[in-house]
Every structure is written in C-alpha cells, then in structure tokens.
Coordinates of C-alpha atoms in Angstrom, one line a residue:
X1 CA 19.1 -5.2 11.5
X2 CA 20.7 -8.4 13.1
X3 CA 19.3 -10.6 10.8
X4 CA 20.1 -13.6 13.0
X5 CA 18.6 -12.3 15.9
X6 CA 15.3 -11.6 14.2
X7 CA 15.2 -15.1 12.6
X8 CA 15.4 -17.0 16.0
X9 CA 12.5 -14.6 17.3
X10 CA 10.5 -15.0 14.2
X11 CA 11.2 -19.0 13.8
X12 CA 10.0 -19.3 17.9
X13 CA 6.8 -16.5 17.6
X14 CA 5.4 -18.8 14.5
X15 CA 6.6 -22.2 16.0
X16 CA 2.8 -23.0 15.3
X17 CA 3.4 -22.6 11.6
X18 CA 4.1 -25.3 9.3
X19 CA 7.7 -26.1 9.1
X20 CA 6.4 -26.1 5.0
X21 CA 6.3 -22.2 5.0
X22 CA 7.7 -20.6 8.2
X23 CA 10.9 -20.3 7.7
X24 CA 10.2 -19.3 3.7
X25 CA 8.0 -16.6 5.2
X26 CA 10.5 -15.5 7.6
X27 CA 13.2 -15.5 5.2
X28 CA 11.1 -13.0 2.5
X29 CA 9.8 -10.7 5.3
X30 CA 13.1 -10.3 6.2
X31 CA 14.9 -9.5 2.4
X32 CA 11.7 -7.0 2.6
X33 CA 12.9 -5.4 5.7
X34 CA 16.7 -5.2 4.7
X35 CA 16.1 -3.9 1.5
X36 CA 14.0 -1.4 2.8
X37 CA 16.7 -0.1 5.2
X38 CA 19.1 -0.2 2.4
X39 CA 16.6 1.8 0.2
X40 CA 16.8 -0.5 -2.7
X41 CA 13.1 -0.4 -3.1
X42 CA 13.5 -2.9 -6.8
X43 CA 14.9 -5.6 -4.3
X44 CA 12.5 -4.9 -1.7
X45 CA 9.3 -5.2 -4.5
X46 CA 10.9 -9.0 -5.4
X47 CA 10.9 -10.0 -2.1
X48 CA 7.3 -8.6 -1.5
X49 CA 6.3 -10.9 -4.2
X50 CA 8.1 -14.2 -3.0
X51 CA 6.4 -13.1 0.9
X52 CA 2.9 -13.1 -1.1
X53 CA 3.6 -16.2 -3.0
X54 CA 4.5 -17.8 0.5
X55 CA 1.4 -16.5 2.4
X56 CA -1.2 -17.3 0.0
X57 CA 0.1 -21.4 0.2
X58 CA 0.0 -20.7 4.1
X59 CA -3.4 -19.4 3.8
X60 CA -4.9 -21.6 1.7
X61 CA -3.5 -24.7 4.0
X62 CA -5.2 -23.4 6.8
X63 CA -8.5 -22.8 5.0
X64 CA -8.8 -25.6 2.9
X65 CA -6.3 -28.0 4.2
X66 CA -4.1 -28.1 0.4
X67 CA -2.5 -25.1 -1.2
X68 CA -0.7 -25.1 -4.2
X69 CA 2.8 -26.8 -4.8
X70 CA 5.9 -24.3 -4.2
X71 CA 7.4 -24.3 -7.6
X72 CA 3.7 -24.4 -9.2
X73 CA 2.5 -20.6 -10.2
X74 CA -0.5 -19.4 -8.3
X75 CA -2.9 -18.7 -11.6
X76 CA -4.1 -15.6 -9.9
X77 CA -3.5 -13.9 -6.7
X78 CA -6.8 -12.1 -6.4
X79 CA -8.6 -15.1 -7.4
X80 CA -6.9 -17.2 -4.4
X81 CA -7.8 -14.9 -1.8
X82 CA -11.5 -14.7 -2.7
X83 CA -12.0 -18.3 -2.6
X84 CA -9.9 -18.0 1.0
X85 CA -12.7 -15.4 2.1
X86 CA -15.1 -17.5 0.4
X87 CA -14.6 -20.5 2.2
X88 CA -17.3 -22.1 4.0
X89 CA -14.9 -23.1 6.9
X90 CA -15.3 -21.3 9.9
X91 CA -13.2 -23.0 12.5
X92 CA -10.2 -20.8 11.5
X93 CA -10.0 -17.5 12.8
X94 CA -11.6 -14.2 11.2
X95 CA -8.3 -12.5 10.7
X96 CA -6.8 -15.7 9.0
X97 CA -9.7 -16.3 6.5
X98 CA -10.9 -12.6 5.5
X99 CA -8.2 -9.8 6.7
X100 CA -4.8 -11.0 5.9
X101 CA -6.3 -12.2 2.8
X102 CA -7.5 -8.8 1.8
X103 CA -4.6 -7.3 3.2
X104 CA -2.1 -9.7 0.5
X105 CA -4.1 -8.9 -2.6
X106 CA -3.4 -4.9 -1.2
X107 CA 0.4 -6.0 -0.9
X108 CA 0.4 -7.7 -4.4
X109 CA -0.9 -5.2 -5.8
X110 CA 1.3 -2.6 -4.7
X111 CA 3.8 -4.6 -6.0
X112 CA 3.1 -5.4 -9.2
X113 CA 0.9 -2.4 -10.6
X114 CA 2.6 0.5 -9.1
X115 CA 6.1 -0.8 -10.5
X116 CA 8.4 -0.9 -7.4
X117 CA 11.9 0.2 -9.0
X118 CA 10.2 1.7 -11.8
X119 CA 11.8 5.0 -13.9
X120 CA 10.4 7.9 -15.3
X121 CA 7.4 9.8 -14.1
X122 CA 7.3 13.3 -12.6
X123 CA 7.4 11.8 -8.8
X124 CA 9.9 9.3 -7.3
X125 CA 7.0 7.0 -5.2
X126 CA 10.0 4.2 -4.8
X127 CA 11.0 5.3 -1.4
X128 CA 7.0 5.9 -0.5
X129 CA 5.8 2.5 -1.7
X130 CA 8.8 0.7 -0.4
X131 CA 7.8 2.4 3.0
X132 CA 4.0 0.7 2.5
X133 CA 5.2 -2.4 1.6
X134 CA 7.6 -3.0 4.6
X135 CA 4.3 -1.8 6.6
X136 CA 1.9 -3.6 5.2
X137 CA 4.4 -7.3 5.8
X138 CA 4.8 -5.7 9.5
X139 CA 0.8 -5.9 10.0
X140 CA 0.8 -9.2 8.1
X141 CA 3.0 -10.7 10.1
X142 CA 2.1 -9.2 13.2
X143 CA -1.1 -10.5 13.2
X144 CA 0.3 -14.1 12.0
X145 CA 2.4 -13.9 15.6
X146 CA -1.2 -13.1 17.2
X147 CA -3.0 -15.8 16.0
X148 CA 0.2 -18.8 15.9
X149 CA 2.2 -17.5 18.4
X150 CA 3.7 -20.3 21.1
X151 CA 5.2 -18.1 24.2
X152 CA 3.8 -16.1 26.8
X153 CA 1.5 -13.1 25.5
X154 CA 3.3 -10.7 27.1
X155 CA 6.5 -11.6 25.0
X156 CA 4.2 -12.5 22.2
X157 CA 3.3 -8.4 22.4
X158 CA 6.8 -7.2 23.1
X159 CA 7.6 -9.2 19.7
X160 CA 4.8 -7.6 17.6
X161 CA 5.8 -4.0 19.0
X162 CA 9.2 -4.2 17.9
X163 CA 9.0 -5.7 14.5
X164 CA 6.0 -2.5 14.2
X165 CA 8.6 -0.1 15.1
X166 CA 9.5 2.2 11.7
X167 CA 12.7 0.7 10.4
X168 CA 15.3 4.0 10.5
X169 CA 17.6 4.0 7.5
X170 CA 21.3 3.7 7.6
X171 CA 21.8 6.1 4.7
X172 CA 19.9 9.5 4.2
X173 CA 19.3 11.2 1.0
X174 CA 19.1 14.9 1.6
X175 CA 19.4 17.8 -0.7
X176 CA 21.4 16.2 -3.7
X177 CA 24.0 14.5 -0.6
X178 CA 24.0 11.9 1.3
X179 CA 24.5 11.5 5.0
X180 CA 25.1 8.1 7.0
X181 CA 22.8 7.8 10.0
X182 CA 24.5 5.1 12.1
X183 CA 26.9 6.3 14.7
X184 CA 30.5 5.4 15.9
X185 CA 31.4 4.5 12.2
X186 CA 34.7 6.0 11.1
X187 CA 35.9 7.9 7.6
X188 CA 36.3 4.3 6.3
X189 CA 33.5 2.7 7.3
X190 CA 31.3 6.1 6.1
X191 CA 32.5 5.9 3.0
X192 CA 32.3 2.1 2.2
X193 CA 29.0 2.5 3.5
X194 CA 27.9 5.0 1.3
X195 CA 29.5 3.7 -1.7
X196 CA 27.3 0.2 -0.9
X197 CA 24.5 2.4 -0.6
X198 CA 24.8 4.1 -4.2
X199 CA 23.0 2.3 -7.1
X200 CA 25.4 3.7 -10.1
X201 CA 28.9 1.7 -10.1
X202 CA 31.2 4.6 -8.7
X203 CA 31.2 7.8 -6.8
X204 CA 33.3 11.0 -7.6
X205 CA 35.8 11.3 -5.2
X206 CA 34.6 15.1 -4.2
X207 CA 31.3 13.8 -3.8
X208 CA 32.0 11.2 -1.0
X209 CA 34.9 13.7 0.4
X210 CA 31.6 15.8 0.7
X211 CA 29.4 13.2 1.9
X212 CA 31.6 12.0 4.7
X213 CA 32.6 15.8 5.7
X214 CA 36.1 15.1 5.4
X215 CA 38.8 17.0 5.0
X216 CA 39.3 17.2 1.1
X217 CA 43.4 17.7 1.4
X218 CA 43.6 14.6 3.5
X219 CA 40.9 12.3 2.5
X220 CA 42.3 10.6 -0.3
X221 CA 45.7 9.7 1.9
X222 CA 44.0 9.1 4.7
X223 CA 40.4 7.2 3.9
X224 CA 40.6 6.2 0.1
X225 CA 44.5 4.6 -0.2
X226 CA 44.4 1.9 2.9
X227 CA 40.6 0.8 1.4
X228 CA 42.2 0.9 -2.0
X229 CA 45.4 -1.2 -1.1
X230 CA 43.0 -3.5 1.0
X231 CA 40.8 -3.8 -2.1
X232 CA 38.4 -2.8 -0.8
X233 CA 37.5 -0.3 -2.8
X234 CA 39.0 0.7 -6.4
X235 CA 40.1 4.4 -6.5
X236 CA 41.3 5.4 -10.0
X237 CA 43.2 8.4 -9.4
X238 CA 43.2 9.6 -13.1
X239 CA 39.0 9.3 -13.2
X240 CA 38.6 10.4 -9.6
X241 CA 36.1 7.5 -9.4
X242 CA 35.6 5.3 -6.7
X243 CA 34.4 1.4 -7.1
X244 CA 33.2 -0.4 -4.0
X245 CA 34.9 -4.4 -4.2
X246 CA 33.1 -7.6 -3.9
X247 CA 35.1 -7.7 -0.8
X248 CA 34.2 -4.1 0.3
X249 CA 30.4 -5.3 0.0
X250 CA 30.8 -8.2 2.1
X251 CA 32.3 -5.8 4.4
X252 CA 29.3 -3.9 4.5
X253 CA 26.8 -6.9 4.6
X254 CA 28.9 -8.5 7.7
X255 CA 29.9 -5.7 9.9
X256 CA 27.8 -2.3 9.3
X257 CA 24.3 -3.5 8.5

C-alpha cells in the first residue's frame, strides 16, 4: 500500500470535508487498511474505533451543525447515530443522515463486541472480522467520496473502485507455514518480511529456512549472517532463534510494504 499516494487521493476526493476531520479520517482508514494487509487484526480493531470516533463528530456536524469536542468521549455510539437518523434536518443527503449512520454503529459494534484480537474460542474469527471491518470503512468511505467528492465523476468513480478492490496480503498463512505473496523480493527481503509479519518475538531458524524455501545448508551463511551483521536481525546461533531489529522493522515499513 503507498500510503502517500493514497493520502493525496483521499485528502483531494474529500476536499469538501472539513479540514476538522478529513485528514483524521483519512489517517484511521488508512492504519485500518495497513493493518489489515499486515494481518494484525488487534491493530486493525483500534484503528476501527478511532475511524468511528472520527465519523460520528463528522456526522453529527453535518446534521446538526456541532458535534462533540475531539478529546471529549462520545457517551454512546448507538445513541449518537439515532439522534443523527432522528434529526428533523432534511437538507443533508439520505446516505449521510440514515445509512452511514447505521452502517458505523454496525462497524462499532464489530469492534467492540466481537473482541478483535481476542484469544481462546474454538474458531480464529480475527482474520474474518478484520476482513469486515476493512469492508465495511471501504463502503463508508466510498460513499463519503460520493456525496463530498470535488473532481470530475469519472475520476471520482475510478477512486471509489480502487479503494473497493479486496486488499491482497503480503504474507500468507497456509498449512502451519507461511508464504510471502509479493514478488521480486529476495532471500533477505523474504525473510525480514516474514519475521515482521510474525506476532511471537522470534522464529526458529528451520522454520523461516522452510518458509522462504531456501536451501537449509546455505541459508544461514548466505541470508541470516549479512542481516545479522547489518543488525538487522539478531540470530543467536546457540538458540537457533531469530529476532527482527528496530532497524529491520523500519526496513520493512519503508521499502516492502
């Protein structure tokens, strides 16, 4: 995802937003999209709840012309949008004062009562529910583009049928392994991808060998040494565990995602 890229598009689409929430709203949708495509569903829940927190103030500007103070807790979110749909004003449009409403209680919900980056249970629903809620903020803010957008329709379109397109991941889990999606990476970049990817703090060396499809004889003198002396990456011979740096990550955050 070229975060950058998307941000310009988003900040022009919504130019008709308030300066007060767009770019807030931009900036959550997106931490919803990139955690999403880095299947950390936990991170992808908190930002579903700042987008939500954004929207509602949005929403409630447009309809009643005041919304609550950002840093001042909404009392309840289900409350909010039934006085939105409630409102007697009728000079906004339908979608703005009884869809998206309806839509960001669904959203909120989702977030808070089915527990995104929850443990236990018989059925992991993280990677579903993470799905739904990236989704749910595509049709949310899809259909904020429709009704603020300022550029030609056409473009306006092309913009909403991108952002709608299902976000692919870079990592795959399949079968106990995992498998790296994005092409023309090499060994090294494989490996400090899929190390960024893993939620426990270090990988057994067979496992990422495995992972990567490397050749096990060569892999540690080949891939693991030169990220290790880079620092990179922390490879502790003895344990046969490997640590991904603070520098490996911003690796990862600057050149492969």
């Amino acid at each position: 995802m070229n975060t950058k890229v998307n941000n310009s598009l988003l900040d022009l689409s919504l130019a008709n937003v308030s300066k007060t929430f767009r770019q807030k709203l931009i900036d959550t949708y997106l931490d919803i999209k990139r955690s999403c495509v880095e299947s950390d569903f936990e991170a992808a829940g908190l930002a579903a709840g700042k987008f939500c927190e954004v929207l509602i103030r949005l929403l409630q500007h447009e309809v009643t012309g005041s919304h609550t103070p950002f840093g001042k807790p909404v009392p309840n979110m289900a409350d909010e949008c039934r006085k939105i749909i409630t409102a007697s004003n009728n000079s906004v449009p339908e979608s703005v004062k009884s869809i998206i409403p309806r839509a960001l209680v669904f959203l909120y919900t989702m977030r808070n009562k089915r527990g995104i980056g929850h443990i236990g249970g018989d059925i992991d629903a993280n990677r579903i529910d993470g799905a739904t809620i990236a989704r749910t903020a595509d049709w949310i803010l899809c259909e904020l583009i429709r009704v603020f957008h300022k550029m030609p329709i056409e473009e306006a379109q092309d913009l909403i049928d991108g952002i709608s397109v299902k976000s692919l991941p870079i990592v795959w889990e399949v079968a106990g392994k995992k498998r790296v999606l994005k092409d023309g990476l090499n060994a090294k970049q494989k490996a400090l991808l899929l190390l960024y990817s893993e939620t426990e703090s270090a990988v057994l060396t067979e496992d990422l060998c495995s992972w990567i499809e490397y050749t096990p004889s060569m892999f540690a003198k080949r891939v693991l040494d030169d990220l290790h002396q880079k620092r990179l990456i922390e490879y502790d011979r003895e344990s046969e565990l490997v640590y991904l740096s603070p520098k490996g990550a911003k690796v990862v955050e600057d050149e492969l995602l």
